[in-house]
mmCIF file of C-alpha atoms and ligand atoms in Angstrom:
data_model
loop_
_atom_site.group_PDB
_atom_site.id
_atom_site.type_symbol
_atom_site.label_atom_id
_atom_site.label_comp_id
_atom_site.label_asym_id
_atom_site.label_seq_id
_atom_site.Cartn_x
_atom_site.Cartn_y
_atom_site.Cartn_z
ATOM 1 C CA MET G 1 -25.459 -0.430 8.034
ATOM 2 C CA LYS G 2 -22.569 -1.052 10.381
ATOM 3 C CA VAL G 3 -19.089 -1.249 8.878
ATOM 4 C CA LEU G 4 -16.084 -2.266 11.053
ATOM 5 C CA SER G 5 -12.755 -1.545 9.287
ATOM 6 C CA VAL G 6 -9.744 -3.230 10.329
ATOM 7 C CA VAL G 7 -6.627 -1.450 9.464
ATOM 8 C CA GLY G 8 -3.144 -1.351 10.901
ATOM 9 C CA ALA G 9 -0.275 -0.469 8.322
ATOM 10 C CA ARG G 10 0.740 2.719 6.569
ATOM 11 C CA PRO G 11 -0.790 1.893 2.990
ATOM 12 C CA GLN G 12 -3.985 0.906 4.832
ATOM 13 C CA PHE G 13 -4.496 4.242 6.509
ATOM 14 C CA VAL G 14 -4.183 5.964 2.804
ATOM 15 C CA LYS G 15 -6.968 3.347 1.512
ATOM 16 C CA LEU G 16 -9.107 4.237 4.444
ATOM 17 C CA ALA G 17 -9.293 7.948 4.055
ATOM 18 C CA PRO G 18 -11.410 7.741 0.897
ATOM 19 C CA VAL G 19 -13.618 4.952 2.347
ATOM 20 C CA ALA G 20 -14.180 6.669 5.511
ATOM 21 C CA ALA G 21 -15.163 9.804 3.590
ATOM 22 C CA ALA G 22 -17.510 7.832 1.197
ATOM 23 C CA LEU G 23 -19.099 5.909 4.052
ATOM 24 C CA ASP G 24 -19.677 9.207 6.117
ATOM 25 C CA ALA G 25 -21.238 10.786 2.969
ATOM 26 C CA ALA G 26 -23.450 7.914 2.072
ATOM 27 C CA GLY G 27 -25.277 8.478 5.163
ATOM 28 C CA GLY G 28 -27.035 6.238 7.291
ATOM 29 C CA VAL G 29 -23.731 4.210 8.174
ATOM 30 C CA GLU G 30 -22.084 3.571 11.343
ATOM 31 C CA HIS G 31 -18.288 3.155 10.712
ATOM 32 C CA VAL G 32 -16.090 1.459 13.375
ATOM 33 C CA ILE G 33 -12.359 1.979 12.828
ATOM 34 C CA VAL G 34 -10.180 -0.454 14.532
ATOM 35 C CA HIS G 35 -6.353 -0.047 14.369
ATOM 36 C CA THR G 36 -4.364 -3.047 15.103
ATOM 37 C CA GLY G 37 -1.052 -1.234 16.033
ATOM 38 C CA GLN G 38 1.071 -3.138 13.468
ATOM 39 C CA HIS G 39 2.493 0.380 12.829
ATOM 40 C CA TYR G 40 3.016 2.583 15.847
ATOM 41 C CA ASP G 41 5.566 5.037 14.819
ATOM 42 C CA SER G 42 3.873 8.463 14.793
ATOM 43 C CA ARG G 43 5.304 8.797 11.319
ATOM 44 C CA MET G 44 4.028 5.611 10.085
ATOM 45 C CA SER G 45 0.529 6.102 11.363
ATOM 46 C CA ASP G 46 -0.725 9.120 13.383
ATOM 47 C CA VAL G 47 0.305 11.548 10.725
ATOM 48 C CA PHE G 48 -1.675 9.770 8.053
ATOM 49 C CA PHE G 49 -5.001 10.284 10.220
ATOM 50 C CA ALA G 50 -4.395 13.918 10.602
ATOM 51 C CA ASP G 51 -3.218 14.795 7.073
ATOM 52 C CA LEU G 52 -5.749 12.915 5.505
ATOM 53 C CA GLN G 53 -8.818 13.725 7.756
ATOM 54 C CA ILE G 54 -9.468 10.260 8.708
ATOM 55 C CA PRO G 55 -11.521 9.936 12.216
ATOM 56 C CA GLU G 56 -9.486 8.869 15.129
ATOM 57 C CA PRO G 57 -9.649 4.951 15.274
ATOM 58 C CA ASP G 58 -12.262 3.841 17.941
ATOM 59 C CA VAL G 59 -10.375 0.809 18.851
ATOM 60 C CA HIS G 60 -6.706 0.564 19.194
ATOM 61 C CA LEU G 61 -5.334 -2.899 19.700
ATOM 62 C CA GLY G 62 -1.593 -2.031 20.193
ATOM 63 C CA VAL G 63 -0.268 -5.237 18.813
ATOM 64 C CA GLY G 64 3.002 -3.765 17.505
ATOM 65 C CA SER G 65 5.835 -5.678 15.794
ATOM 66 C CA GLY G 66 6.798 -9.361 15.900
ATOM 67 C CA SER G 67 7.222 -12.450 13.764
ATOM 68 C CA HIS G 68 4.464 -13.005 11.203
ATOM 69 C CA GLY G 69 2.951 -15.781 13.443
ATOM 70 C CA VAL G 70 3.063 -13.745 16.880
ATOM 71 C CA GLN G 71 1.775 -10.598 15.179
ATOM 72 C CA THR G 72 -0.983 -12.049 13.306
ATOM 73 C CA GLY G 73 -1.953 -14.349 16.102
ATOM 74 C CA ALA G 74 -1.838 -11.256 18.681
ATOM 75 C CA MET G 75 -4.205 -9.369 16.343
ATOM 76 C CA LEU G 76 -6.535 -12.432 15.859
ATOM 77 C CA ALA G 77 -6.736 -12.910 19.603
ATOM 78 C CA ALA G 78 -7.487 -9.204 20.077
ATOM 79 C CA LEU G 79 -10.264 -8.918 17.483
ATOM 80 C CA ASP G 80 -12.367 -11.575 18.721
ATOM 81 C CA GLY G 81 -13.726 -9.564 21.485
ATOM 82 C CA VAL G 82 -13.874 -6.268 19.470
ATOM 83 C CA ILE G 83 -15.973 -7.833 16.506
ATOM 84 C CA ASP G 84 -18.193 -9.752 18.816
ATOM 85 C CA GLU G 85 -18.974 -6.614 20.669
ATOM 86 C CA HIS G 86 -19.947 -4.756 17.506
ATOM 87 C CA ARG G 87 -21.270 -7.286 15.567
ATOM 88 C CA PRO G 88 -21.099 -5.178 12.350
ATOM 89 C CA ASP G 89 -22.757 -6.015 8.899
ATOM 90 C CA TRP G 90 -19.505 -6.014 7.526
ATOM 91 C CA VAL G 91 -16.079 -6.154 8.643
ATOM 92 C CA LEU G 92 -13.942 -4.381 5.809
ATOM 93 C CA VAL G 93 -10.408 -5.424 5.400
ATOM 94 C CA TYR G 94 -7.685 -3.610 3.179
ATOM 95 C CA GLY G 95 -4.922 -4.673 0.887
ATOM 96 C CA ASP G 96 -2.622 -7.593 2.053
ATOM 97 C CA THR G 97 -0.836 -7.082 5.263
ATOM 98 C CA ASN G 98 -0.942 -9.065 8.379
ATOM 99 C CA SER G 99 -3.662 -6.972 9.747
ATOM 100 C CA THR G 100 -5.819 -7.771 6.654
ATOM 101 C CA LEU G 101 -5.659 -11.446 7.047
ATOM 102 C CA ALA G 102 -6.158 -11.318 10.927
ATOM 103 C CA GLY G 103 -9.362 -9.327 10.275
ATOM 104 C CA ALA G 104 -10.470 -11.588 7.677
ATOM 105 C CA LEU G 105 -9.796 -14.693 9.795
ATOM 106 C CA ALA G 106 -11.326 -13.520 12.876
ATOM 107 C CA ALA G 107 -14.651 -12.187 11.218
ATOM 108 C CA VAL G 108 -15.184 -15.515 9.190
ATOM 109 C CA LYS G 109 -14.788 -17.344 12.607
ATOM 110 C CA LEU G 110 -17.506 -15.342 13.948
ATOM 111 C CA HIS G 111 -19.871 -15.637 11.084
ATOM 112 C CA VAL G 112 -19.751 -12.019 10.444
ATOM 113 C CA PRO G 113 -19.580 -11.110 6.715
ATOM 114 C CA VAL G 114 -16.182 -9.957 5.508
ATOM 115 C CA ALA G 115 -15.530 -7.582 2.444
ATOM 116 C CA HIS G 116 -12.095 -7.554 1.140
ATOM 117 C CA LEU G 117 -10.989 -4.224 -0.699
ATOM 118 C CA GLU G 118 -8.139 -4.465 -3.278
ATOM 119 C CA ALA G 119 -8.911 -8.153 -3.790
ATOM 120 C CA GLY G 120 -7.410 -10.158 -6.375
ATOM 121 C CA LEU G 121 -4.138 -8.682 -6.754
ATOM 122 C CA ARG G 122 -1.531 -11.565 -7.373
ATOM 123 C CA SER G 123 2.205 -11.589 -7.511
ATOM 124 C CA PHE G 124 2.476 -15.323 -7.905
ATOM 125 C CA ASN G 125 5.229 -15.164 -5.623
ATOM 126 C CA ARG G 126 4.830 -17.570 -2.842
ATOM 127 C CA ARG G 127 7.800 -16.265 -0.828
ATOM 128 C CA MET G 128 5.939 -12.879 -0.129
ATOM 129 C CA PRO G 129 4.064 -12.710 3.117
ATOM 130 C CA GLU G 130 1.751 -10.579 0.962
ATOM 131 C CA GLU G 131 0.889 -13.061 -1.308
ATOM 132 C CA HIS G 132 -0.091 -15.559 1.445
ATOM 133 C CA ASN G 133 -2.227 -12.891 2.912
ATOM 134 C CA ARG G 134 -4.001 -11.735 -0.460
ATOM 135 C CA VAL G 135 -4.953 -15.474 -1.207
ATOM 136 C CA LEU G 136 -6.119 -16.622 2.104
ATOM 137 C CA THR G 137 -8.101 -13.275 2.626
ATOM 138 C CA ASP G 138 -9.787 -13.434 -0.770
ATOM 139 C CA HIS G 139 -10.729 -16.902 -0.210
ATOM 140 C CA ALA G 140 -12.042 -16.459 3.336
ATOM 141 C CA ALA G 141 -14.159 -13.303 2.300
ATOM 142 C CA ASP G 142 -17.793 -12.938 1.317
ATOM 143 C CA LEU G 143 -17.561 -9.897 -0.991
ATOM 144 C CA LEU G 144 -14.425 -9.012 -3.074
ATOM 145 C CA LEU G 145 -13.862 -5.704 -4.151
ATOM 146 C CA PRO G 146 -10.839 -5.889 -7.047
ATOM 147 C CA PRO G 147 -9.536 -2.619 -8.193
ATOM 148 C CA THR G 148 -9.010 -3.585 -11.729
ATOM 149 C CA ALA G 149 -10.178 -5.963 -14.522
ATOM 150 C CA LEU G 150 -6.970 -8.006 -14.356
ATOM 151 C CA ALA G 151 -7.395 -8.189 -10.625
ATOM 152 C CA MET G 152 -11.113 -9.590 -11.276
ATOM 153 C CA SER G 153 -9.592 -12.246 -13.843
ATOM 154 C CA HIS G 154 -7.668 -13.609 -11.310
ATOM 155 C CA LEU G 155 -10.537 -14.077 -8.756
ATOM 156 C CA VAL G 156 -12.828 -15.540 -11.757
ATOM 157 C CA ARG G 157 -10.033 -18.119 -12.379
ATOM 158 C CA GLU G 158 -10.010 -19.013 -8.570
ATOM 159 C CA GLY G 159 -13.748 -19.507 -8.792
ATOM 160 C CA LEU G 160 -14.556 -16.446 -6.724
ATOM 161 C CA GLY G 161 -15.965 -14.268 -9.468
ATOM 162 C CA GLU G 162 -19.657 -14.340 -8.230
ATOM 163 C CA ARG G 163 -18.568 -12.842 -4.957
ATOM 164 C CA SER G 164 -16.683 -9.931 -6.904
ATOM 165 C CA VAL G 165 -17.448 -6.669 -7.870
ATOM 166 C CA VAL G 166 -14.850 -4.370 -9.629
ATOM 167 C CA VAL G 167 -14.835 -0.896 -7.963
ATOM 168 C CA GLY G 168 -11.609 0.758 -9.128
ATOM 169 C CA ASP G 169 -8.781 1.748 -6.988
ATOM 170 C CA VAL G 170 -9.342 3.807 -3.860
ATOM 171 C CA MET G 171 -5.613 4.686 -3.807
ATOM 172 C CA THR G 172 -6.191 6.422 -6.766
ATOM 173 C CA ASP G 173 -8.959 8.539 -5.303
ATOM 174 C CA VAL G 174 -6.540 9.795 -2.516
ATOM 175 C CA CYS G 175 -3.457 10.193 -4.857
ATOM 176 C CA TYR G 176 -5.571 12.637 -7.463
ATOM 177 C CA ARG G 177 -7.030 14.669 -4.503
ATOM 178 C CA ILE G 178 -3.749 15.239 -3.008
ATOM 179 C CA ARG G 179 -1.979 15.788 -6.073
ATOM 180 C CA ASP G 180 -4.391 18.604 -6.791
ATOM 181 C CA ALA G 181 -4.185 19.915 -3.159
ATOM 182 C CA VAL G 182 -0.205 19.939 -3.188
ATOM 183 C CA ALA G 183 0.269 21.620 -6.867
ATOM 184 C CA GLY G 184 2.751 24.391 -6.668
ATOM 185 C CA ARG G 185 3.863 23.707 -3.140
ATOM 186 C CA PRO G 186 7.682 23.062 -3.190
ATOM 187 C CA PRO G 187 8.685 19.690 -2.001
ATOM 188 C CA VAL G 188 10.425 19.072 1.539
ATOM 189 C CA LEU G 189 13.826 17.718 0.532
ATOM 190 C CA PRO G 190 16.911 16.706 2.537
ATOM 191 C CA GLU G 191 20.100 18.973 2.596
ATOM 192 C CA GLY G 192 21.950 18.912 -0.517
ATOM 193 C CA VAL G 193 19.193 17.912 -2.754
ATOM 194 C CA SER G 194 17.505 20.571 -4.917
ATOM 195 C CA ALA G 195 14.405 20.432 -7.187
ATOM 196 C CA ASP G 196 16.002 22.397 -9.922
ATOM 197 C CA GLU G 197 19.069 20.188 -10.280
ATOM 198 C CA GLY G 198 17.081 17.217 -10.247
ATOM 199 C CA TYR G 199 16.611 13.981 -8.025
ATOM 200 C CA LEU G 200 15.188 10.599 -7.615
ATOM 201 C CA VAL G 201 13.058 9.319 -4.908
ATOM 202 C CA ALA G 202 13.572 5.665 -3.305
ATOM 203 C CA THR G 203 12.047 3.430 -1.051
ATOM 204 C CA ILE G 204 13.044 -0.074 0.149
ATOM 205 C CA HIS G 205 11.319 -2.219 2.709
ATOM 206 C CA ARG G 206 10.330 -5.771 1.242
ATOM 207 C CA ALA G 207 11.830 -8.482 3.288
ATOM 208 C CA ASP G 208 13.525 -9.945 0.103
ATOM 209 C CA ASN G 209 15.436 -6.789 -0.290
ATOM 210 C CA THR G 210 16.140 -5.974 3.386
ATOM 211 C CA ASP G 211 16.588 -9.167 5.251
ATOM 212 C CA ASP G 212 19.668 -10.692 3.523
ATOM 213 C CA PRO G 213 22.862 -8.668 4.329
ATOM 214 C CA GLU G 214 24.260 -9.250 0.960
ATOM 215 C CA ARG G 215 21.176 -8.321 -1.101
ATOM 216 C CA LEU G 216 20.554 -5.319 0.945
ATOM 217 C CA ALA G 217 24.207 -4.300 0.527
ATOM 218 C CA ALA G 218 23.883 -4.766 -3.216
ATOM 219 C CA VAL G 219 20.526 -2.696 -3.443
ATOM 220 C CA VAL G 220 22.039 0.183 -1.204
ATOM 221 C CA ALA G 221 25.171 0.205 -3.348
ATOM 222 C CA ALA G 222 23.100 0.268 -6.507
ATOM 223 C CA LEU G 223 21.066 3.323 -4.936
ATOM 224 C CA ALA G 224 24.230 5.157 -4.065
ATOM 225 C CA ASP G 225 25.552 4.805 -7.508
ATOM 226 C CA LEU G 226 22.759 6.734 -9.421
ATOM 227 C CA PRO G 227 23.523 9.531 -11.629
ATOM 228 C CA LEU G 228 21.331 11.902 -9.732
ATOM 229 C CA PRO G 229 20.906 12.520 -5.693
ATOM 230 C CA VAL G 230 18.616 10.073 -4.466
ATOM 231 C CA VAL G 231 15.973 10.879 -1.472
ATOM 232 C CA LEU G 232 15.860 7.647 0.242
ATOM 233 C CA LEU G 233 12.673 7.876 2.334
ATOM 234 C CA ALA G 234 13.786 5.155 4.956
ATOM 235 C CA HIS G 235 11.049 2.682 6.338
ATOM 236 C CA PRO G 236 12.161 1.757 9.707
ATOM 237 C CA ARG G 237 12.531 -1.695 8.703
ATOM 238 C CA VAL G 238 15.356 -0.754 6.198
ATOM 239 C CA VAL G 239 16.935 1.410 8.998
ATOM 240 C CA ALA G 240 16.787 -1.440 11.506
ATOM 241 C CA ARG G 241 18.397 -3.994 9.098
ATOM 242 C CA ALA G 242 21.037 -1.385 7.775
ATOM 243 C CA THR G 243 22.205 -0.740 11.229
ATOM 244 C CA GLU G 244 22.085 -4.355 12.082
ATOM 245 C CA PHE G 245 24.307 -5.290 9.048
ATOM 246 C CA GLY G 246 26.598 -2.091 9.601
ATOM 247 C CA ILE G 247 25.364 -0.644 5.998
ATOM 248 C CA GLY G 248 25.236 3.191 5.837
ATOM 249 C CA LEU G 249 22.353 4.787 4.187
ATOM 250 C CA ASP G 250 24.055 7.974 3.454
ATOM 251 C CA ARG G 251 26.857 7.670 0.958
ATOM 252 C CA GLY G 252 27.359 8.277 -2.908
ATOM 253 C CA SER G 253 24.211 9.727 -4.206
ATOM 254 C CA LEU G 254 22.069 8.589 -1.111
ATOM 255 C CA HIS G 255 20.451 11.113 1.151
ATOM 256 C CA SER G 256 18.373 9.317 3.542
ATOM 257 C CA ALA G 257 15.382 11.071 5.226
ATOM 258 C CA GLN G 258 12.579 9.754 7.427
ATOM 259 C CA PRO G 259 9.431 8.549 5.942
ATOM 260 C CA LEU G 260 7.078 11.261 4.870
ATOM 261 C CA PRO G 261 3.499 12.141 5.345
ATOM 262 C CA TYR G 262 1.346 11.353 2.222
ATOM 263 C CA PRO G 263 0.959 14.955 0.965
ATOM 264 C CA GLU G 264 4.713 15.632 1.315
ATOM 265 C CA MET G 265 5.434 12.230 -0.132
ATOM 266 C CA VAL G 266 3.094 13.191 -3.056
ATOM 267 C CA SER G 267 4.875 16.544 -3.644
ATOM 268 C CA VAL G 268 8.339 15.066 -3.660
ATOM 269 C CA VAL G 269 7.517 12.307 -6.100
ATOM 270 C CA LEU G 270 5.734 14.646 -8.220
ATOM 271 C CA ARG G 271 8.667 16.942 -8.552
ATOM 272 C CA SER G 272 11.230 13.992 -8.967
ATOM 273 C CA ARG G 273 12.935 12.693 -12.112
ATOM 274 C CA GLY G 274 12.045 9.091 -11.240
ATOM 275 C CA VAL G 275 11.264 6.598 -8.584
ATOM 276 C CA VAL G 276 12.847 3.600 -7.501
ATOM 277 C CA THR G 277 11.151 1.330 -5.141
ATOM 278 C CA ASP G 278 10.028 -2.169 -3.915
ATOM 279 C CA SER G 279 6.737 -0.801 -2.936
ATOM 280 C CA GLY G 280 3.256 -1.730 -4.388
ATOM 281 C CA GLY G 281 1.571 1.708 -3.733
ATOM 282 C CA LEU G 282 4.566 3.926 -4.704
ATOM 283 C CA GLN G 283 4.982 2.037 -7.964
ATOM 284 C CA LYS G 284 1.271 2.904 -8.557
ATOM 285 C CA GLU G 285 1.297 6.521 -7.433
ATOM 286 C CA ALA G 286 4.324 7.134 -9.657
ATOM 287 C CA TYR G 287 2.380 6.029 -12.577
ATOM 288 C CA LEU G 288 -0.584 7.982 -11.480
ATOM 289 C CA LEU G 289 1.788 11.091 -10.899
ATOM 290 C CA ARG G 290 3.286 10.455 -14.390
ATOM 291 C CA VAL G 291 7.022 9.730 -13.013
ATOM 292 C CA PRO G 292 9.060 6.804 -14.456
ATOM 293 C CA CYS G 293 9.437 4.111 -11.778
ATOM 294 C CA THR G 294 12.103 1.302 -11.457
ATOM 295 C CA THR G 295 11.031 -1.480 -9.371
ATOM 296 C CA LEU G 296 13.724 -3.535 -7.681
ATOM 297 C CA ARG G 297 11.563 -6.824 -7.601
ATOM 298 C CA THR G 298 11.081 -9.776 -9.796
ATOM 299 C CA GLU G 299 7.400 -9.040 -10.381
ATOM 300 C CA THR G 300 4.507 -6.471 -9.786
ATOM 301 C CA GLU G 301 1.054 -6.785 -8.622
ATOM 302 C CA TRP G 302 0.189 -3.881 -10.627
ATOM 303 C CA LEU G 303 0.855 -5.035 -14.058
ATOM 304 C CA GLU G 304 -0.696 -2.149 -15.712
ATOM 305 C CA THR G 305 2.172 0.173 -14.678
ATOM 306 C CA LEU G 306 4.514 -1.759 -17.011
ATOM 307 C CA ASP G 307 2.548 -0.687 -20.286
ATOM 308 C CA ASP G 308 4.768 1.728 -22.351
ATOM 309 C CA GLY G 309 7.667 1.685 -19.863
ATOM 310 C CA TRP G 310 6.062 3.814 -17.030
ATOM 311 C CA ASN G 311 7.414 0.896 -14.824
ATOM 312 C CA ILE G 312 10.482 -1.300 -15.257
ATOM 313 C CA LEU G 313 11.224 -4.391 -13.381
ATOM 314 C CA ASP G 314 14.995 -4.561 -12.439
ATOM 315 C CA PRO G 315 15.354 -7.450 -9.783
ATOM 316 C CA ASP G 316 18.853 -8.140 -10.492
ATOM 317 C CA LEU G 317 20.012 -4.329 -10.290
ATOM 318 C CA SER G 318 21.574 -4.454 -13.783
ATOM 319 C CA ARG G 319 19.496 -1.682 -15.484
ATOM 320 C CA VAL G 320 18.569 0.781 -12.672
ATOM 321 C CA ARG G 321 21.522 3.032 -13.135
ATOM 322 C CA GLY G 322 20.161 4.140 -16.722
ATOM 323 C CA ALA G 323 16.596 3.384 -16.157
ATOM 324 C CA ALA G 324 16.168 5.495 -13.019
ATOM 325 C CA VAL G 325 16.970 8.514 -15.091
ATOM 326 C CA ARG G 326 15.108 7.783 -18.237
ATOM 327 C CA ASP G 327 12.749 10.216 -19.718
ATOM 328 C CA VAL G 328 8.926 10.387 -19.321
ATOM 329 C CA PRO G 329 7.310 7.773 -21.735
ATOM 330 C CA THR G 330 5.437 9.727 -24.659
ATOM 331 C CA ALA G 331 2.524 7.367 -25.024
ATOM 332 C CA ALA G 332 -0.739 8.584 -23.440
ATOM 333 C CA GLN G 333 -1.742 6.611 -20.411
ATOM 334 C CA GLY G 334 -5.123 4.836 -20.058
ATOM 335 C CA THR G 335 -7.049 4.785 -16.960
ATOM 336 C CA PRO G 336 -6.606 1.215 -15.486
ATOM 337 C CA TYR G 337 -7.062 2.056 -11.971
ATOM 338 C CA GLY G 338 -10.475 3.947 -12.279
ATOM 339 C CA ASP G 339 -11.635 7.509 -12.141
ATOM 340 C CA GLY G 340 -10.821 8.628 -8.593
ATOM 341 C CA HIS G 341 -14.457 7.570 -7.620
ATOM 342 C CA ALA G 342 -13.746 4.130 -6.398
ATOM 343 C CA ALA G 343 -14.559 4.621 -2.705
ATOM 344 C CA GLU G 344 -18.039 5.895 -3.607
ATOM 345 C CA ARG G 345 -18.684 2.690 -5.338
ATOM 346 C CA VAL G 346 -17.476 0.726 -2.331
ATOM 347 C CA ALA G 347 -19.883 2.477 -0.406
ATOM 348 C CA ARG G 348 -22.596 1.470 -2.540
ATOM 349 C CA VAL G 349 -21.740 -2.177 -3.042
ATOM 350 C CA LEU G 350 -21.605 -2.580 0.646
ATOM 351 C CA ARG G 351 -25.048 -1.455 0.955
ATOM 352 C CA ASP G 352 -26.335 -3.482 -2.228
ATOM 353 C CA ARG G 353 -24.620 -6.599 -1.210
ATOM 354 C CA LEU G 354 -25.657 -6.486 2.572
ATOM 355 C CA PRO G 355 -26.290 -9.979 3.471
ATOM 356 C CA GLY G 356 -29.923 -10.699 4.644
ATOM 357 C CA PRO G 357 -30.414 -12.264 8.155
ATOM 358 C CA ALA G 358 -29.239 -15.873 8.176
HETATM 359 C C1 UD1 E 401 4.186 -4.072 6.199
HETATM 360 C C2 UD1 E 401 3.200 -4.938 5.197
HETATM 361 C C3 UD1 E 401 3.750 -4.689 3.743
HETATM 362 C C4 UD1 E 401 3.419 -3.115 3.654
HETATM 363 C C5 UD1 E 401 4.255 -2.401 4.744
HETATM 364 C C6 UD1 E 401 3.861 -0.928 4.420
HETATM 365 C C7 UD1 E 401 2.958 -7.271 6.187
HETATM 366 C C8 UD1 E 401 3.244 -8.749 5.941
HETATM 367 N N1 UD1 E 401 3.762 -6.145 5.332
HETATM 368 O O1 UD1 E 401 5.217 -4.227 6.097
HETATM 369 O O2 UD1 E 401 2.813 -5.447 3.043
HETATM 370 O O3 UD1 E 401 3.787 -2.842 2.340
HETATM 371 O O4 UD1 E 401 3.696 -2.709 5.984
HETATM 372 O O5 UD1 E 401 4.746 0.005 5.077
HETATM 373 O O6 UD1 E 401 2.077 -6.879 6.892
HETATM 374 N N2 UD1 E 401 8.759 -0.863 12.450
HETATM 375 C C9 UD1 E 401 8.819 0.182 13.451
HETATM 376 N N3 UD1 E 401 7.817 1.072 13.550
HETATM 377 C C10 UD1 E 401 6.774 0.891 12.960
HETATM 378 C C11 UD1 E 401 6.419 -0.285 12.250
HETATM 379 C C12 UD1 E 401 7.324 -1.099 11.732
HETATM 380 O O7 UD1 E 401 9.928 0.239 13.760
HETATM 381 O O8 UD1 E 401 5.635 1.721 13.222
HETATM 382 C C13 UD1 E 401 9.620 -1.638 12.375
HETATM 383 C C14 UD1 E 401 9.820 -2.861 13.130
HETATM 384 O O9 UD1 E 401 11.197 -3.262 13.418
HETATM 385 C C15 UD1 E 401 9.181 -4.124 12.756
HETATM 386 C C16 UD1 E 401 9.533 -3.934 10.907
HETATM 387 O O10 UD1 E 401 9.413 -2.529 10.975
HETATM 388 O O11 UD1 E 401 9.584 -5.338 12.986
HETATM 389 C C17 UD1 E 401 8.444 -4.494 10.127
HETATM 390 O O12 UD1 E 401 7.323 -4.038 10.501
HETATM 391 P P1 UD1 E 401 5.894 -4.848 9.924
HETATM 392 O O13 UD1 E 401 4.702 -4.237 10.201
HETATM 393 O O14 UD1 E 401 6.071 -6.239 10.557
HETATM 394 O O15 UD1 E 401 6.146 -5.099 8.465
HETATM 395 P P2 UD1 E 401 6.528 -3.823 7.010
HETATM 396 O O16 UD1 E 401 7.621 -4.230 6.804
HETATM 397 O O17 UD1 E 401 6.354 -2.624 7.695
#
């Protein structure tokens, strides 16, 4: 079986890690990795391949940044030749970025079967570029691999149930593995922040929070006003917008730092009192690492994290000051994201559902 993975943005490298390992372990699989170049900074890309032992990409498209149309279009144009040359049994796309949509669209146009990992998530917020990417990719794909029962229910409602198999969440596979590997390792913290005195971890990168100067100023002011030091792991997008709007990212409680490699990020979150974010992945990682999370958005795709107050939505920034430092919930957690073996299931389902000759 030949599988061609299309990845390009940071969270996709994390998802690729367990999948690449499981495809390798399954035996008899040729796995071609295509990196679109959507994320190109070494801290957003290379360190993930190195730390998570992902094989080097076989093809690098070097597309880089641009408006959604320009970026997605450049990927589409470049992917045509690559998919045509490799003619895999599956093009495997991950999550909800512009790289996901481009991979799915390029493959479906060439009549190459497409599998979508992390299918069926919905925010029902049509303003989010990720929501367009998810819905369009799910409806283009031949095989949908939702992570949860809830994601599966969305697909069933959209008439896609027969093409869908719940596999669990591959990010859980990596998160548990790295949590165990970094246990006991002291977190790498910016000057002035100490694990013993307590700290919070924050990330902000969604367009709705970063691209409007008033909103970004309000978000930064709310973070700066939190009652504990805040380690702001600053995505290039928030740095770029803050610089453009003249908003300082080091004031009050805020200590800004570069984005961290995955193991360091897990270790910083593990020792923190709480997470404040608009990232999808980090909401779930906080849940898996049993750290309270406050999400600065109107909705979440990972609804299960809201159970028992592990995650709280605070779109208008009115609750974050108290919520960010709330105690760890006492209720036992379920296992909505699977058992840490989702990637093995992905490898199995890809083989079981291998399309026959047309
Ligand atoms: C993308 C995904 C988002 C995901 C996020 C993870 C889409 C629509 N969005 O958002 O779902 O949560 O990745 O990080 O695909 N930049 C750099 N260096 C880089 C990458 C980006 O400087 O290596 C800057 C550029 O100014 C760029 C901006 O960040 O214009 C945004 O990058 P882009 O890849 O377009 O979207 P993200 O915000 O990273």
